mmCIF file of N, CA and C in Angstrom:
data_model
loop_
_atom_site.group_PDB
_atom_site.id
_atom_site.type_symbol
_atom_site.label_atom_id
_atom_site.label_comp_id
_atom_site.label_asym_id
_atom_site.label_seq_id
_atom_site.Cartn_x
_atom_site.Cartn_y
_atom_site.Cartn_z
ATOM 1 N N MET A 1 0.821 -0.987 0.098
ATOM 2 C CA MET A 1 -0.148 0.084 0.263
ATOM 3 C C MET A 1 0.689 1.122 0.198
ATOM 4 N N VAL A 2 0.609 1.892 -0.694
ATOM 5 C CA VAL A 2 1.130 3.433 -1.327
ATOM 6 C C VAL A 2 0.617 4.700 -0.105
ATOM 7 N N LEU A 3 1.716 5.338 0.962
ATOM 8 C CA LEU A 3 1.359 6.321 1.657
ATOM 9 C C LEU A 3 1.721 7.609 1.072
ATOM 10 N N PHE A 4 0.968 8.708 1.384
ATOM 11 C CA PHE A 4 1.293 9.493 0.636
ATOM 12 C C PHE A 4 1.944 10.650 1.851
ATOM 13 N N SER A 5 2.729 11.469 1.981
ATOM 14 C CA SER A 5 3.586 12.424 2.650
ATOM 15 C C SER A 5 2.760 13.401 2.978
ATOM 16 N N GLU A 6 2.888 13.541 3.963
ATOM 17 C CA GLU A 6 2.221 14.950 4.748
ATOM 18 C C GLU A 6 2.231 16.201 3.641
ATOM 19 N N THR A 7 3.247 15.801 2.772
ATOM 20 C CA THR A 7 2.983 17.244 1.905
ATOM 21 C C THR A 7 2.119 17.127 0.665
ATOM 22 N N GLU A 8 2.132 15.524 0.158
ATOM 23 C CA GLU A 8 1.372 15.134 -0.810
ATOM 24 C C GLU A 8 -0.025 15.677 -0.379
ATOM 25 N N GLU A 9 -0.269 14.826 0.436
ATOM 26 C CA GLU A 9 -1.867 14.702 1.023
ATOM 27 C C GLU A 9 -2.463 16.467 1.378
ATOM 28 N N GLN A 10 -1.350 17.598 1.847
ATOM 29 C CA GLN A 10 -1.672 19.068 2.185
ATOM 30 C C GLN A 10 -2.058 19.565 0.332
ATOM 31 N N ILE A 11 -1.180 19.091 -0.139
ATOM 32 C CA ILE A 11 -1.406 19.512 -1.732
ATOM 33 C C ILE A 11 -2.335 18.956 -2.290
ATOM 34 N N PHE A 12 -3.317 17.440 -2.274
ATOM 35 C CA PHE A 12 -3.752 17.237 -2.852
ATOM 36 C C PHE A 12 -5.687 17.836 -1.833
ATOM 37 N N GLN A 13 -5.825 18.112 -1.019
ATOM 38 C CA GLN A 13 -6.297 18.552 -0.024
ATOM 39 C C GLN A 13 -6.455 19.477 -0.717
ATOM 40 N N GLN A 14 -5.661 20.746 -0.801
ATOM 41 C CA GLN A 14 -5.884 22.176 -1.363
ATOM 42 C C GLN A 14 -5.902 22.092 -2.223
ATOM 43 N N THR A 15 -5.955 21.159 -3.696
ATOM 44 C CA THR A 15 -6.455 21.081 -5.028
ATOM 45 C C THR A 15 -7.511 20.698 -5.200
ATOM 46 N N VAL A 16 -8.190 19.765 -3.950
ATOM 47 C CA VAL A 16 -9.866 19.378 -3.661
ATOM 48 C C VAL A 16 -10.852 20.944 -3.206
ATOM 49 N N GLU A 17 -10.210 21.305 -2.366
ATOM 50 C CA GLU A 17 -10.503 22.590 -2.030
ATOM 51 C C GLU A 17 -10.545 23.644 -3.450
ATOM 52 N N TRP A 18 -9.590 23.637 -3.712
ATOM 53 C CA TRP A 18 -9.711 24.713 -4.843
ATOM 54 C C TRP A 18 -10.926 24.411 -5.858
ATOM 55 N N LEU A 19 -10.561 23.058 -6.851
ATOM 56 C CA LEU A 19 -11.959 22.922 -7.449
ATOM 57 C C LEU A 19 -13.374 22.792 -7.024
ATOM 58 N N SER A 20 -13.281 22.818 -5.249
ATOM 59 C CA SER A 20 -14.737 23.145 -5.152
ATOM 60 C C SER A 20 -15.018 24.452 -5.173
ATOM 61 N N SER A 21 -14.193 25.035 -4.932
ATOM 62 C CA SER A 21 -14.417 26.553 -5.253
ATOM 63 C C SER A 21 -15.335 26.826 -6.279
ATOM 64 N N LYS A 22 -14.311 25.910 -7.323
ATOM 65 C CA LYS A 22 -14.728 26.560 -9.101
ATOM 66 C C LYS A 22 -16.043 25.465 -9.332
ATOM 67 N N PHE A 23 -16.929 25.044 -8.826
ATOM 68 C CA PHE A 23 -17.867 24.734 -8.694
ATOM 69 C C PHE A 23 -19.335 24.629 -8.431
ATOM 70 N N SER A 24 -20.239 24.876 -8.929
ATOM 71 C CA SER A 24 -21.472 25.096 -7.992
ATOM 72 C C SER A 24 -21.637 24.252 -7.014
ATOM 73 N N SER A 25 -21.668 22.750 -7.325
ATOM 74 C CA SER A 25 -22.096 22.044 -6.301
ATOM 75 C C SER A 25 -20.987 21.325 -5.465
ATOM 76 N N PRO A 26 -21.349 21.373 -4.185
ATOM 77 C CA PRO A 26 -19.965 20.493 -3.326
ATOM 78 C C PRO A 26 -19.506 19.289 -4.137
ATOM 79 N N PRO A 27 -18.322 18.942 -3.697
ATOM 80 C CA PRO A 27 -18.346 17.181 -4.375
ATOM 81 C C PRO A 27 -18.448 16.716 -3.199
ATOM 82 N N ALA A 28 -18.477 14.907 -3.254
ATOM 83 C CA ALA A 28 -18.390 14.464 -1.758
ATOM 84 C C ALA A 28 -17.217 14.405 -1.003
ATOM 85 N N PHE A 29 -17.335 14.372 0.254
ATOM 86 C CA PHE A 29 -16.297 15.014 1.123
ATOM 87 C C PHE A 29 -14.970 13.600 0.664
ATOM 88 N N ILE A 30 -14.230 13.953 1.028
ATOM 89 C CA ILE A 30 -12.826 13.160 0.977
ATOM 90 C C ILE A 30 -12.294 12.683 2.479
ATOM 91 N N LYS A 31 -12.615 13.554 3.513
ATOM 92 C CA LYS A 31 -12.166 13.090 4.693
ATOM 93 C C LYS A 31 -12.906 13.822 5.301
ATOM 94 N N GLN A 32 -13.669 12.887 6.493
ATOM 95 C CA GLN A 32 -14.729 13.690 7.335
ATOM 96 C C GLN A 32 -14.766 13.655 8.764
ATOM 97 N N SER A 33 -14.367 14.770 9.507
ATOM 98 C CA SER A 33 -14.409 14.913 10.789
ATOM 99 C C SER A 33 -15.808 15.028 11.055
ATOM 100 N N VAL A 34 -16.104 14.670 12.194
ATOM 101 C CA VAL A 34 -17.603 14.721 13.381
ATOM 102 C C VAL A 34 -17.241 14.668 14.710
ATOM 103 N N ASN A 35 -17.567 15.351 15.455
ATOM 104 C CA ASN A 35 -17.413 14.787 16.666
ATOM 105 C C ASN A 35 -16.048 14.216 17.197
ATOM 106 N N GLY A 36 -14.819 14.480 16.707
ATOM 107 C CA GLY A 36 -12.931 13.863 16.474
ATOM 108 C C GLY A 36 -13.038 12.615 15.824
ATOM 109 N N PHE A 37 -14.467 12.325 15.193
ATOM 110 C CA PHE A 37 -14.195 11.016 14.497
ATOM 111 C C PHE A 37 -13.123 11.701 12.797
ATOM 112 N N HIS A 38 -12.453 10.695 12.369
ATOM 113 C CA HIS A 38 -12.512 11.035 11.298
ATOM 114 C C HIS A 38 -12.606 9.751 10.611
ATOM 115 N N LEU A 39 -12.967 10.023 9.539
ATOM 116 C CA LEU A 39 -13.324 8.899 8.161
ATOM 117 C C LEU A 39 -12.945 9.244 6.999
ATOM 118 N N ASP A 40 -12.333 8.042 6.536
ATOM 119 C CA ASP A 40 -11.888 7.978 5.368
ATOM 120 C C ASP A 40 -12.530 6.970 4.245
ATOM 121 N N PRO A 41 -12.797 7.740 3.403
ATOM 122 C CA PRO A 41 -13.889 6.810 2.540
ATOM 123 C C PRO A 41 -13.542 6.355 1.327
ATOM 124 N N TYR A 42 -12.087 6.533 1.110
ATOM 125 C CA TYR A 42 -10.867 5.738 0.085
ATOM 126 C C TYR A 42 -10.119 5.045 0.893
ATOM 127 N N ALA A 43 -9.825 5.309 1.831
ATOM 128 C CA ALA A 43 -8.826 4.350 2.341
ATOM 129 C C ALA A 43 -10.049 2.852 3.728
ATOM 130 N N ARG A 44 -11.222 3.664 3.110
ATOM 131 C CA ARG A 44 -11.959 3.428 4.158
ATOM 132 C C ARG A 44 -11.438 2.499 5.881
ATOM 133 N N THR A 45 -11.285 3.936 6.232
ATOM 134 C CA THR A 45 -10.789 3.590 7.542
ATOM 135 C C THR A 45 -11.244 4.638 8.573
ATOM 136 N N PHE A 46 -11.572 4.402 9.916
ATOM 137 C CA PHE A 46 -12.444 5.385 10.815
ATOM 138 C C PHE A 46 -11.402 5.303 11.980
ATOM 139 N N ASN A 47 -11.497 6.224 12.606
ATOM 140 C CA ASN A 47 -10.043 7.029 14.028
ATOM 141 C C ASN A 47 -11.770 7.443 15.080
ATOM 142 N N ASN A 48 -11.321 6.928 16.149
ATOM 143 C CA ASN A 48 -12.180 7.525 16.953
ATOM 144 C C ASN A 48 -11.668 8.724 17.546
ATOM 145 N N GLU A 49 -12.410 9.524 18.812
ATOM 146 C CA GLU A 49 -12.095 11.060 19.477
ATOM 147 C C GLU A 49 -10.788 10.520 20.044
ATOM 148 N N ASP A 50 -10.165 9.227 20.529
ATOM 149 C CA ASP A 50 -8.971 9.095 20.549
ATOM 150 C C ASP A 50 -7.915 9.029 19.612
ATOM 151 N N GLY A 51 -8.219 8.953 18.769
ATOM 152 C CA GLY A 51 -7.367 9.005 17.086
ATOM 153 C C GLY A 51 -6.950 7.073 16.942
ATOM 154 N N ASN A 52 -7.319 6.162 18.052
ATOM 155 C CA ASN A 52 -7.080 5.123 17.551
ATOM 156 C C ASN A 52 -8.576 4.662 16.176
ATOM 157 N N ILE A 53 -7.424 3.738 15.362
ATOM 158 C CA ILE A 53 -8.556 2.840 14.269
ATOM 159 C C ILE A 53 -9.099 1.980 14.798
ATOM 160 N N VAL A 54 -10.548 2.044 14.786
ATOM 161 C CA VAL A 54 -11.824 0.957 14.931
ATOM 162 C C VAL A 54 -11.764 -0.017 13.854
ATOM 163 N N TYR A 55 -11.749 -0.990 13.866
ATOM 164 C CA TYR A 55 -11.976 -2.026 12.399
ATOM 165 C C TYR A 55 -13.670 -2.136 12.055
ATOM 166 N N LEU A 56 -13.845 -2.177 11.425
ATOM 167 C CA LEU A 56 -15.588 -2.153 10.898
ATOM 168 C C LEU A 56 -15.160 -2.926 9.444
ATOM 169 N N THR A 57 -16.517 -3.648 10.013
ATOM 170 C CA THR A 57 -16.561 -4.524 8.098
ATOM 171 C C THR A 57 -17.377 -3.583 7.441
ATOM 172 N N ALA A 58 -17.251 -3.901 6.380
ATOM 173 C CA ALA A 58 -17.793 -3.127 4.968
ATOM 174 C C ALA A 58 -18.627 -2.880 5.156
ATOM 175 N N LYS A 59 -20.258 -3.498 5.542
ATOM 176 C CA LYS A 59 -21.513 -2.597 5.272
ATOM 177 C C LYS A 59 -21.286 -1.784 7.310
ATOM 178 N N GLU A 60 -20.657 -2.310 7.683
ATOM 179 C CA GLU A 60 -20.726 -1.365 8.943
ATOM 180 C C GLU A 60 -19.872 0.238 8.995
ATOM 181 N N PHE A 61 -19.110 -0.364 7.992
ATOM 182 C CA PHE A 61 -18.189 1.071 7.396
ATOM 183 C C PHE A 61 -19.355 2.062 6.605
ATOM 184 N N ASP A 62 -19.870 1.025 5.519
ATOM 185 C CA ASP A 62 -20.829 1.879 5.032
ATOM 186 C C ASP A 62 -21.940 2.485 5.605
ATOM 187 N N LEU A 63 -22.673 1.904 6.230
ATOM 188 C CA LEU A 63 -23.664 2.505 7.510
ATOM 189 C C LEU A 63 -23.706 3.680 8.149
ATOM 190 N N LEU A 64 -22.344 3.495 8.514
ATOM 191 C CA LEU A 64 -21.284 5.299 9.749
ATOM 192 C C LEU A 64 -21.072 6.321 7.772
ATOM 193 N N TYR A 65 -20.787 5.662 7.311
ATOM 194 C CA TYR A 65 -20.442 6.790 6.359
ATOM 195 C C TYR A 65 -21.675 7.556 5.821
ATOM 196 N N PHE A 66 -22.624 6.637 5.518
ATOM 197 C CA PHE A 66 -24.119 7.375 4.816
ATOM 198 C C PHE A 66 -24.370 8.048 6.173
ATOM 199 N N LEU A 67 -24.345 7.734 7.240
ATOM 200 C CA LEU A 67 -24.892 8.725 8.352
ATOM 201 C C LEU A 67 -24.524 9.712 8.614
ATOM 202 N N MET A 68 -22.800 9.499 8.531
ATOM 203 C CA MET A 68 -22.221 10.739 9.143
ATOM 204 C C MET A 68 -22.193 11.796 7.919
ATOM 205 N N LEU A 69 -22.767 11.532 6.333
ATOM 206 C CA LEU A 69 -22.792 11.791 5.431
ATOM 207 C C LEU A 69 -23.758 12.971 5.765
ATOM 208 N N HIS A 70 -24.776 12.539 5.966
ATOM 209 C CA HIS A 70 -26.508 13.207 6.345
ATOM 210 C C HIS A 70 -26.148 13.273 7.859
ATOM 211 N N LYS A 71 -25.163 13.807 8.733
ATOM 212 C CA LYS A 71 -25.440 13.964 9.972
ATOM 213 C C LYS A 71 -26.496 15.041 10.329
ATOM 214 N N GLY A 72 -27.040 14.816 11.468
ATOM 215 C CA GLY A 72 -28.819 15.119 11.735
ATOM 216 C C GLY A 72 -29.973 14.515 11.250
ATOM 217 N N GLN A 73 -29.908 14.510 9.863
ATOM 218 C CA GLN A 73 -30.706 13.687 8.632
ATOM 219 C C GLN A 73 -31.727 12.439 9.298
ATOM 220 N N VAL A 74 -32.540 12.112 9.805
ATOM 221 C CA VAL A 74 -33.227 11.131 10.486
ATOM 222 C C VAL A 74 -33.202 10.394 8.853
ATOM 223 N N PHE A 75 -33.148 8.935 9.277
ATOM 224 C CA PHE A 75 -33.415 7.712 8.664
ATOM 225 C C PHE A 75 -34.839 6.874 8.305
ATOM 226 N N THR A 76 -35.656 6.309 7.791
ATOM 227 C CA THR A 76 -36.367 5.250 8.563
ATOM 228 C C THR A 76 -35.218 3.927 7.737
ATOM 229 N N LYS A 77 -35.752 2.633 8.732
ATOM 230 C CA LYS A 77 -35.200 1.559 8.514
ATOM 231 C C LYS A 77 -35.131 1.276 7.004
ATOM 232 N N GLU A 78 -36.042 1.990 5.848
ATOM 233 C CA GLU A 78 -36.316 1.050 4.687
ATOM 234 C C GLU A 78 -35.092 2.140 3.268
ATOM 235 N N GLN A 79 -35.186 3.406 3.982
ATOM 236 C CA GLN A 79 -34.427 4.504 3.232
ATOM 237 C C GLN A 79 -33.284 3.767 3.853
ATOM 238 N N LEU A 80 -32.780 3.669 4.706
ATOM 239 C CA LEU A 80 -31.098 3.091 5.065
ATOM 240 C C LEU A 80 -30.803 1.945 3.856
ATOM 241 N N TYR A 81 -31.704 0.966 4.264
ATOM 242 C CA TYR A 81 -31.367 -0.369 3.291
ATOM 243 C C TYR A 81 -31.551 0.203 1.865
ATOM 244 N N ASP A 82 -32.192 0.547 1.042
ATOM 245 C CA ASP A 82 -31.931 1.402 0.057
ATOM 246 C C ASP A 82 -30.823 1.708 -0.369
ATOM 247 N N ASN A 83 -30.568 2.784 0.705
ATOM 248 C CA ASN A 83 -29.078 3.736 0.422
ATOM 249 C C ASN A 83 -27.827 3.184 0.773
ATOM 250 N N VAL A 84 -27.204 2.053 1.670
ATOM 251 C CA VAL A 84 -26.427 1.278 2.472
ATOM 252 C C VAL A 84 -26.716 0.033 1.544
ATOM 253 N N TRP A 85 -27.623 -0.569 1.273
ATOM 254 C CA TRP A 85 -27.405 -2.115 0.858
ATOM 255 C C TRP A 85 -27.956 -1.934 -0.443
ATOM 256 N N GLY A 86 -28.675 -1.364 -1.027
ATOM 257 C CA GLY A 86 -29.205 -1.201 -2.660
ATOM 258 C C GLY A 86 -30.795 -1.365 -2.503
ATOM 259 N N TYR A 87 -31.292 -1.061 -3.746
ATOM 260 C CA TYR A 87 -32.792 -1.367 -3.814
ATOM 261 C C TYR A 87 -32.996 -3.004 -3.988
ATOM 262 N N ASP A 88 -32.188 -3.427 -4.503
ATOM 263 C CA ASP A 88 -32.598 -4.965 -4.710
ATOM 264 C C ASP A 88 -32.350 -6.167 -3.344
ATOM 265 N N TYR A 89 -32.186 -5.179 -2.048
ATOM 266 C CA TYR A 89 -31.994 -6.396 -0.870
ATOM 267 C C TYR A 89 -33.279 -6.472 -0.191
ATOM 268 N N VAL A 90 -33.499 -7.434 0.491
ATOM 269 C CA VAL A 90 -34.829 -7.891 0.969
ATOM 270 C C VAL A 90 -34.141 -7.722 2.556
ATOM 271 N N SER A 91 -34.781 -6.624 2.672
ATOM 272 C CA SER A 91 -34.645 -5.779 4.127
ATOM 273 C C SER A 91 -35.258 -6.569 5.459
ATOM 274 N N ASP A 92 -34.754 -6.975 6.736
ATOM 275 C CA ASP A 92 -34.868 -7.469 7.507
ATOM 276 C C ASP A 92 -34.713 -6.193 8.679
ATOM 277 N N ALA A 93 -36.041 -5.952 9.287
ATOM 278 C CA ALA A 93 -35.616 -5.389 10.302
ATOM 279 C C ALA A 93 -34.475 -5.599 11.413
ATOM 280 N N LYS A 94 -34.430 -6.821 11.938
ATOM 281 C CA LYS A 94 -33.794 -7.196 12.925
ATOM 282 C C LYS A 94 -32.313 -7.089 12.641
ATOM 283 N N ASN A 95 -32.070 -6.969 11.183
ATOM 284 C CA ASN A 95 -31.067 -7.525 10.579
ATOM 285 C C ASN A 95 -29.900 -5.673 10.892
ATOM 286 N N LEU A 96 -30.802 -4.772 10.512
ATOM 287 C CA LEU A 96 -30.562 -3.200 10.644
ATOM 288 C C LEU A 96 -30.096 -3.201 11.945
ATOM 289 N N THR A 97 -31.152 -3.389 13.105
ATOM 290 C CA THR A 97 -30.589 -3.542 14.656
ATOM 291 C C THR A 97 -29.978 -4.257 14.787
ATOM 292 N N GLY A 98 -29.248 -5.612 14.467
ATOM 293 C CA GLY A 98 -28.036 -5.530 14.913
ATOM 294 C C GLY A 98 -26.722 -5.434 14.557
ATOM 295 N N PHE A 99 -26.661 -4.561 12.909
ATOM 296 C CA PHE A 99 -25.559 -3.809 12.276
ATOM 297 C C PHE A 99 -25.865 -2.239 13.480
ATOM 298 N N ILE A 100 -26.646 -1.991 13.671
ATOM 299 C CA ILE A 100 -26.995 -0.580 14.533
ATOM 300 C C ILE A 100 -25.620 -1.096 15.945
ATOM 301 N N ARG A 101 -26.438 -1.958 16.479
ATOM 302 C CA ARG A 101 -25.875 -2.495 17.557
ATOM 303 C C ARG A 101 -24.725 -2.924 18.123
ATOM 304 N N LYS A 102 -23.875 -3.169 16.830
ATOM 305 C CA LYS A 102 -22.492 -3.945 16.496
ATOM 306 C C LYS A 102 -21.392 -2.860 16.270
ATOM 307 N N LEU A 103 -22.170 -1.592 15.286
ATOM 308 C CA LEU A 103 -21.644 -0.215 15.013
ATOM 309 C C LEU A 103 -21.678 0.676 16.910
ATOM 310 N N ARG A 104 -22.756 0.922 17.427
ATOM 311 C CA ARG A 104 -22.541 1.360 18.665
ATOM 312 C C ARG A 104 -22.018 1.188 19.720
ATOM 313 N N MET A 105 -21.821 -0.574 19.607
ATOM 314 C CA MET A 105 -20.635 -1.268 19.990
ATOM 315 C C MET A 105 -19.067 -1.246 20.498
ATOM 316 N N LYS A 106 -18.862 -0.559 18.844
ATOM 317 C CA LYS A 106 -17.388 -0.424 18.367
ATOM 318 C C LYS A 106 -17.283 1.412 18.555
ATOM 319 N N ILE A 107 -17.973 2.277 18.269
ATOM 320 C CA ILE A 107 -17.749 3.398 18.020
ATOM 321 C C ILE A 107 -17.929 4.562 19.500
ATOM 322 N N GLU A 108 -19.056 4.167 20.050
ATOM 323 C CA GLU A 108 -20.052 4.815 20.911
ATOM 324 C C GLU A 108 -19.263 4.489 22.771
ATOM 325 N N PRO A 109 -19.331 5.245 23.378
ATOM 326 C CA PRO A 109 -18.078 4.930 24.467
ATOM 327 C C PRO A 109 -19.163 4.556 25.900
ATOM 328 N N ASP A 110 -20.539 4.959 25.596
ATOM 329 C CA ASP A 110 -21.349 3.713 25.894
ATOM 330 C C ASP A 110 -22.370 3.440 25.300
ATOM 331 N N PRO A 111 -22.503 2.562 24.551
ATOM 332 C CA PRO A 111 -23.205 1.890 23.965
ATOM 333 C C PRO A 111 -24.841 1.745 23.936
ATOM 334 N N HIS A 112 -24.843 1.482 25.605
ATOM 335 C CA HIS A 112 -26.398 1.374 25.986
ATOM 336 C C HIS A 112 -26.497 2.820 26.321
ATOM 337 N N ASN A 113 -25.890 3.900 26.209
ATOM 338 C CA ASN A 113 -26.294 5.113 26.196
ATOM 339 C C ASN A 113 -26.131 6.134 24.752
ATOM 340 N N PRO A 114 -25.849 6.100 23.552
ATOM 341 C CA PRO A 114 -25.715 6.602 22.425
ATOM 342 C C PRO A 114 -25.864 7.898 22.280
ATOM 343 N N LYS A 115 -24.473 8.043 22.454
ATOM 344 C CA LYS A 115 -24.357 9.497 21.893
ATOM 345 C C LYS A 115 -24.667 10.144 20.525
ATOM 346 N N TYR A 116 -24.019 9.607 19.480
ATOM 347 C CA TYR A 116 -23.576 9.360 18.197
ATOM 348 C C TYR A 116 -24.752 8.783 17.786
ATOM 349 N N ILE A 117 -24.864 7.417 17.376
ATOM 350 C CA ILE A 117 -25.827 7.130 16.614
ATOM 351 C C ILE A 117 -26.508 6.761 17.250
ATOM 352 N N LEU A 118 -28.010 7.433 16.911
ATOM 353 C CA LEU A 118 -29.069 7.788 17.803
ATOM 354 C C LEU A 118 -30.245 7.260 16.994
ATOM 355 N N THR A 119 -31.385 6.828 17.890
ATOM 356 C CA THR A 119 -32.501 6.175 17.673
ATOM 357 C C THR A 119 -33.452 7.087 17.316
ATOM 358 N N VAL A 120 -34.771 7.759 16.805
ATOM 359 C CA VAL A 120 -35.553 8.691 17.024
ATOM 360 C C VAL A 120 -36.975 7.532 16.649
ATOM 361 N N TRP A 121 -37.597 7.576 17.860
ATOM 362 C CA TRP A 121 -38.226 6.389 17.801
ATOM 363 C C TRP A 121 -39.630 6.749 16.898
ATOM 364 N N GLY A 122 -40.276 5.121 16.637
ATOM 365 C CA GLY A 122 -41.002 5.655 15.504
ATOM 366 C C GLY A 122 -40.819 5.813 14.155
ATOM 367 N N VAL A 123 -38.944 6.261 14.125
ATOM 368 C CA VAL A 123 -38.990 6.595 12.689
ATOM 369 C C VAL A 123 -37.508 6.005 12.146
ATOM 370 N N GLY A 124 -36.576 6.112 12.944
ATOM 371 C CA GLY A 124 -35.158 5.287 12.001
ATOM 372 C C GLY A 124 -34.398 5.860 13.278
ATOM 373 N N TYR A 125 -33.187 6.175 12.546
ATOM 374 C CA TYR A 125 -31.709 6.636 13.115
ATOM 375 C C TYR A 125 -31.099 7.794 12.296
ATOM 376 N N LYS A 126 -30.235 8.310 12.931
ATOM 377 C CA LYS A 126 -29.960 9.771 13.010
ATOM 378 C C LYS A 126 -28.325 9.528 13.666
ATOM 379 N N PHE A 127 -27.262 10.198 13.021
ATOM 380 C CA PHE A 127 -26.385 10.426 13.374
ATOM 381 C C PHE A 127 -26.171 11.782 13.863
ATOM 382 N N ASN A 128 -26.005 12.072 15.166
ATOM 383 C CA ASN A 128 -26.021 13.442 16.339
ATOM 384 C C ASN A 128 -24.959 14.363 15.610
ATOM 385 N N GLU A 129 -25.324 15.329 15.033
ATOM 386 C CA GLU A 129 -24.806 16.226 14.266
ATOM 387 C C GLU A 129 -24.185 17.342 15.231
ATOM 388 N N GLU A 130 -24.432 17.812 16.558
ATOM 389 C CA GLU A 130 -24.337 18.060 17.389
ATOM 390 C C GLU A 130 -23.157 17.593 18.155
ATOM 391 N N LYS A 131 -21.867 18.202 19.174
ATOM 392 C CA LYS A 131 -20.435 17.611 19.842
ATOM 393 C C LYS A 131 -21.889 17.316 21.287
ATOM 394 N N PRO A 132 -21.728 16.082 21.721
ATOM 395 C CA PRO A 132 -22.524 15.505 23.087
ATOM 396 C C PRO A 132 -21.920 16.251 24.147
#
């Protein structure tokens, strides 16, 4: 695996920022930082508040990426299945609940009292956009 030097990474980020300023619509983010978390969709890595790498399965990463990309927005289980698994996936509410539970176990300081991936009772789930 080839890693960029810090200078190359800075040049890359500056280029993305410059290109973003020239287009009317914002591009998908390169790296996302929310509440001390750092998510890199290209390397598919996730670092927690302490800077430690948290190992996620492919679907856990996709689910977290989608929720962080749309922080603050509430999604029904059906919307999450459509956007993360795809339209052809046969949804099962227990399956999604299991993914949310496992993801919380990996990223939440207290998984039984989540502060990042929140349940909106009767609707679905959202990623908390405010620093708890």
